[in-house]
Amino acid sequence: MAKETVAAPGPRPADKVRNVALVGHAAAGKTTLAEALLVASGALTRAGRVEDGTTCLDSEEVEVRQQRSVSLGVATVEHDGHRITLLDTPGSPDFVGELRAGLRAADAALFVVSAVNGVDAGTVQLWEECAAVGMPRAVVITQLDRARADVEETVRLCQTMLGAGVYPVHLVDRGPDGSVTGVVNLLQPGADAPDADRLRSELIEGIIGESEDEALMERYLAGDELVQGDLMNDLETAVARGHFHPVLCAAPLQGIGMDSLLYLLVNGFPCPMEHGCPPVTRPDGSPAPPLSCDPDGPLVAEVVKTTTDPYLGRVSLVRVFSGTLRPDTAVHVSGHGMADRGHPDHDVDERIGAVSSPLGASLRPVAACPAGDICAVARLTAAETGDTLSSPEDPRLVPAWDLPTPQLPVAVEAASRADEDRLATALARLVAEDPTVRLERRPDTGQLLLWCVGEAHAEVLLERLRTRHGVAVNTVPVRVPMVETLAGSARVTGRLVKQSGGHGQYAIVVVEAEPAEPGTGIVFEQRIVGGTVPSQYHGSVEKGVRAQAEKGVNGDRPIVDARFTLVDGKAHSVDSSDAAFQAAGALAVREAAGAAGTRVLEPWCEVEVVVPGEYVGAVMSDLSGRRARVTGSDADPERDRTTVRAEIPEVELLGYAGALRSVSHGTGSFARRPLGYEPAPASLTAVPA
């Protein structure tokens, strides 16, 4: 197991802080790279291995078992007088919430690209998302020593698929047997490698193109030999602006390229002051002054990740944008009120506990966390992921993240009576930890649904319920609620006459029943003439009609979109009652269903599917196989995105999140909204036993 060898680095001024998110496709080597950087910086004595489950950043049981990251891993180290926080994000699109958390806390993104697998569509999409918000980006190519590794082709793909401003800084140095022996730094003159002079010239010209130093341009044009020290200030400026993207190479398992990468992180990546702070408002939505990365400014911090430790309780990973966070101080917790996802709004004061510097699962106490830094905070009982921490005297609110709406429902139920008591608490903790989760108790089916981003996300959530929270759950098929409507019209009589001595029950109603317009629900009217049914019982008949329609007459399928008109009936001066006329109204509904017949309806949804243009054909073909009606599409050539609109049965959406991911290679997303009901095919109309 990897061991910690140094204490937590102390607080640094913001210009000596670097917060870098490692992002990229699954299995590109992000965690392995982070582990090697921890060793190179002296934070660990030796690197753990993903295959052995011994890495510092993948400490959760499910990560060890699956040999992949499923949550955001964070480690703060010190190098060359700088405090560097590495945020290792999961590569699977199922864990996009953890990815968004890492990007929210970071000031730059380091894209990790495999020299074997190259650049995939998901990496391109993420690159474009980072570009849209001005996130500085760089690329590191890993797995140089693997069979089929092609560094030159990978660099070419980066330049072709990621767009302008991508410049290689490293070339790979290989021994006579083809093994990787080191990297050649093009920032230094005299590189002995094919195309080194040309690539170095292109690199320098790219840096100078972003430079405001006219003297540097004059020196270059005059033929002066520029060395790395001459270029780094301008390279850092170019990276911070988001227009220049250096490409480095690394072989983490051999420790090759680690020193160069640390040098770039310290000297070529922006500090928090250059990346800037997010806009803020007051909790009531009114304007608030803009923030600056000032340790003496008003306290504004954001909870970017929440975990539950069996010994420490709730632990919050916090990015401080302004002010200084100190142990045992009062803070105001402001939330965003995502009640539709089970995240209640927060507007409370709390007192934080210890403030720590994270090194994977290890928490190392620190005296303070100033603006620009990242820390872990204990004892925040109300704060959830995405909430804002600020001064109780001057509360602020940071805008909510852009997160996808979970589209995969999983029906869960407690495995035993003992688990029922703990299930609600455990689910509440899951929702507090993960803002991409939504919890719903469906009133029409009674099922408890855990809405997830994808199948892998669902698997991890269920595993956490079992291992972290000690709750055994079963998953059952998700039930899509079917309904019925009348197939025709009928005039029926609901008769309740019971007289067996003593006080009896007497109510007779004559009802005309017919289908109503879709979406109208149950319509009740009365056309009583002559008072055959006293007016005080009209409401009773309506109650009975609506109650029976909601209950249904076949299985548990309610009746909808039907009109029932009370036209005649009889009452008894002694034996009639509210209850009797309610029962007669219910009998009339059952009689009408039998006389007019019923049709089974299934719910339909309107969906919007967003995919790159190259996958539109595959998406439309898949939708057609799901009984969908494609109603139109809109292309966005600038972003190479097409929005496909369709109408589709809800039952066909149960597994659509995974299907869309498959046909779009992880680049598609969709949103739904209820559309109404339409006749269901015979295969779905069987009444459950």
PDB file of C-alpha atoms in Angstrom, residues 306-397:
ATOM      1  CA  THR A 306     -19.865  15.322  -0.185  1.00  0.00           C
ATOM      2  CA  THR A 307     -19.016  11.972   1.356  1.00  0.00           C
ATOM      3  CA  THR A 308     -20.109  10.139   4.472  1.00  0.00           C
ATOM      4  CA  ASP A 309     -17.343   8.665   6.615  1.00  0.00           C
ATOM      5  CA  PRO A 310     -18.357   6.020   9.184  1.00  0.00           C
ATOM      6  CA  TYR A 311     -16.149   7.698  11.816  1.00  0.00           C
ATOM      7  CA  LEU A 312     -16.063  11.393  10.828  1.00  0.00           C
ATOM      8  CA  GLY A 313     -19.624  11.665   9.579  1.00  0.00           C
ATOM      9  CA  ARG A 314     -20.277  13.968   6.633  1.00  0.00           C
ATOM     10  CA  VAL A 315     -17.115  15.347   4.997  1.00  0.00           C
ATOM     11  CA  SER A 316     -17.382  18.210   2.480  1.00  0.00           C
ATOM     12  CA  LEU A 317     -14.766  19.006  -0.156  1.00  0.00           C
ATOM     13  CA  VAL A 318     -14.767  22.781  -0.498  1.00  0.00           C
ATOM     14  CA  ARG A 319     -13.278  25.218  -3.018  1.00  0.00           C
ATOM     15  CA  VAL A 320     -12.694  28.647  -1.468  1.00  0.00           C
ATOM     16  CA  PHE A 321     -13.146  31.457  -3.990  1.00  0.00           C
ATOM     17  CA  SER A 322     -12.851  34.430  -1.638  1.00  0.00           C
ATOM     18  CA  GLY A 323     -11.916  34.988   2.000  1.00  0.00           C
ATOM     19  CA  THR A 324     -10.367  32.403   4.306  1.00  0.00           C
ATOM     20  CA  LEU A 325     -12.012  29.355   5.832  1.00  0.00           C
ATOM     21  CA  ARG A 326     -10.821  28.500   9.349  1.00  0.00           C
ATOM     22  CA  PRO A 327     -11.679  25.645  11.723  1.00  0.00           C
ATOM     23  CA  ASP A 328     -14.527  26.025  14.188  1.00  0.00           C
ATOM     24  CA  THR A 329     -16.063  29.080  12.535  1.00  0.00           C
ATOM     25  CA  ALA A 330     -19.681  29.896  11.710  1.00  0.00           C
ATOM     26  CA  VAL A 331     -20.753  29.828   8.061  1.00  0.00           C
ATOM     27  CA  HIS A 332     -24.020  30.389   6.240  1.00  0.00           C
ATOM     28  CA  VAL A 333     -25.173  27.530   3.980  1.00  0.00           C
ATOM     29  CA  SER A 334     -27.125  28.566   0.883  1.00  0.00           C
ATOM     30  CA  GLY A 335     -28.614  26.010  -1.523  1.00  0.00           C
ATOM     31  CA  HIS A 336     -30.275  26.087  -4.922  1.00  0.00           C
ATOM     32  CA  GLY A 337     -33.583  24.468  -4.077  1.00  0.00           C
ATOM     33  CA  MET A 338     -33.468  21.537  -6.509  1.00  0.00           C
ATOM     34  CA  ALA A 339     -36.568  20.068  -4.908  1.00  0.00           C
ATOM     35  CA  ASP A 340     -37.435  18.176  -8.080  1.00  0.00           C
ATOM     36  CA  ARG A 341     -34.292  16.102  -7.521  1.00  0.00           C
ATOM     37  CA  GLY A 342     -34.790  15.660  -3.804  1.00  0.00           C
ATOM     38  CA  HIS A 343     -32.280  18.393  -2.899  1.00  0.00           C
ATOM     39  CA  PRO A 344     -34.036  20.819  -0.538  1.00  0.00           C
ATOM     40  CA  ASP A 345     -33.133  24.488  -0.453  1.00  0.00           C
ATOM     41  CA  HIS A 346     -30.769  25.510   2.330  1.00  0.00           C
ATOM     42  CA  ASP A 347     -30.642  28.814   4.171  1.00  0.00           C
ATOM     43  CA  VAL A 348     -29.128  28.002   7.553  1.00  0.00           C
ATOM     44  CA  ASP A 349     -26.120  28.821   9.722  1.00  0.00           C
ATOM     45  CA  GLU A 350     -23.699  26.099  10.774  1.00  0.00           C
ATOM     46  CA  ARG A 351     -20.348  25.824  12.509  1.00  0.00           C
ATOM     47  CA  ILE A 352     -17.670  23.876  10.683  1.00  0.00           C
ATOM     48  CA  GLY A 353     -15.281  21.484  12.387  1.00  0.00           C
ATOM     49  CA  ALA A 354     -11.739  20.680  11.344  1.00  0.00           C
ATOM     50  CA  VAL A 355     -10.254  21.947   8.075  1.00  0.00           C
ATOM     51  CA  SER A 356      -8.018  19.422   6.316  1.00  0.00           C
ATOM     52  CA  SER A 357      -5.896  18.988   3.222  1.00  0.00           C
ATOM     53  CA  PRO A 358      -6.881  15.840   1.294  1.00  0.00           C
ATOM     54  CA  LEU A 359      -4.493  13.159   0.108  1.00  0.00           C
ATOM     55  CA  GLY A 360      -6.911  10.625  -1.264  1.00  0.00           C
ATOM     56  CA  ALA A 361      -8.793   9.192   1.714  1.00  0.00           C
ATOM     57  CA  SER A 362      -6.314  10.714   4.177  1.00  0.00           C
ATOM     58  CA  LEU A 363      -7.226  14.054   5.723  1.00  0.00           C
ATOM     59  CA  ARG A 364      -4.338  16.142   7.079  1.00  0.00           C
ATOM     60  CA  PRO A 365      -5.295  19.063   9.377  1.00  0.00           C
ATOM     61  CA  VAL A 366      -4.376  22.582   8.272  1.00  0.00           C
ATOM     62  CA  ALA A 367      -4.673  25.908  10.073  1.00  0.00           C
ATOM     63  CA  ALA A 368      -6.670  27.639   7.344  1.00  0.00           C
ATOM     64  CA  CYS A 369      -7.801  27.452   3.730  1.00  0.00           C
ATOM     65  CA  PRO A 370      -7.376  30.811   1.964  1.00  0.00           C
ATOM     66  CA  ALA A 371      -8.916  32.008  -1.289  1.00  0.00           C
ATOM     67  CA  GLY A 372      -7.962  29.878  -4.279  1.00  0.00           C
ATOM     68  CA  ASP A 373      -7.386  26.711  -2.269  1.00  0.00           C
ATOM     69  CA  ILE A 374      -9.284  23.449  -1.775  1.00  0.00           C
ATOM     70  CA  CYS A 375      -9.873  21.713   1.533  1.00  0.00           C
ATOM     71  CA  ALA A 376     -12.019  19.145   3.302  1.00  0.00           C
ATOM     72  CA  VAL A 377     -14.379  20.301   6.051  1.00  0.00           C
ATOM     73  CA  ALA A 378     -16.009  18.175   8.740  1.00  0.00           C
ATOM     74  CA  ARG A 379     -19.271  18.553  10.683  1.00  0.00           C
ATOM     75  CA  LEU A 380     -21.373  20.319   8.050  1.00  0.00           C
ATOM     76  CA  THR A 381     -24.644  18.500   8.616  1.00  0.00           C
ATOM     77  CA  ALA A 382     -26.936  20.501   6.313  1.00  0.00           C
ATOM     78  CA  ALA A 383     -24.624  21.393   3.417  1.00  0.00           C
ATOM     79  CA  GLU A 384     -24.874  19.274   0.276  1.00  0.00           C
ATOM     80  CA  THR A 385     -22.913  19.130  -2.955  1.00  0.00           C
ATOM     81  CA  GLY A 386     -23.379  22.387  -4.854  1.00  0.00           C
ATOM     82  CA  ASP A 387     -24.206  24.506  -1.793  1.00  0.00           C
ATOM     83  CA  THR A 388     -22.442  27.804  -1.039  1.00  0.00           C
ATOM     84  CA  LEU A 389     -20.664  28.633   2.231  1.00  0.00           C
ATOM     85  CA  SER A 390     -20.348  32.300   3.156  1.00  0.00           C
ATOM     86  CA  SER A 391     -20.320  34.656   6.096  1.00  0.00           C
ATOM     87  CA  PRO A 392     -23.526  34.641   8.198  1.00  0.00           C
ATOM     88  CA  GLU A 393     -23.326  38.450   8.234  1.00  0.00           C
ATOM     89  CA  ASP A 394     -23.050  38.685   4.436  1.00  0.00           C
ATOM     90  CA  PRO A 395     -24.446  35.518   2.778  1.00  0.00           C
ATOM     91  CA  ARG A 396     -23.810  34.889  -0.917  1.00  0.00           C
ATOM     92  CA  LEU A 397     -24.867  32.262  -3.476  1.00  0.00           C
TER      93      LEU A 397
END
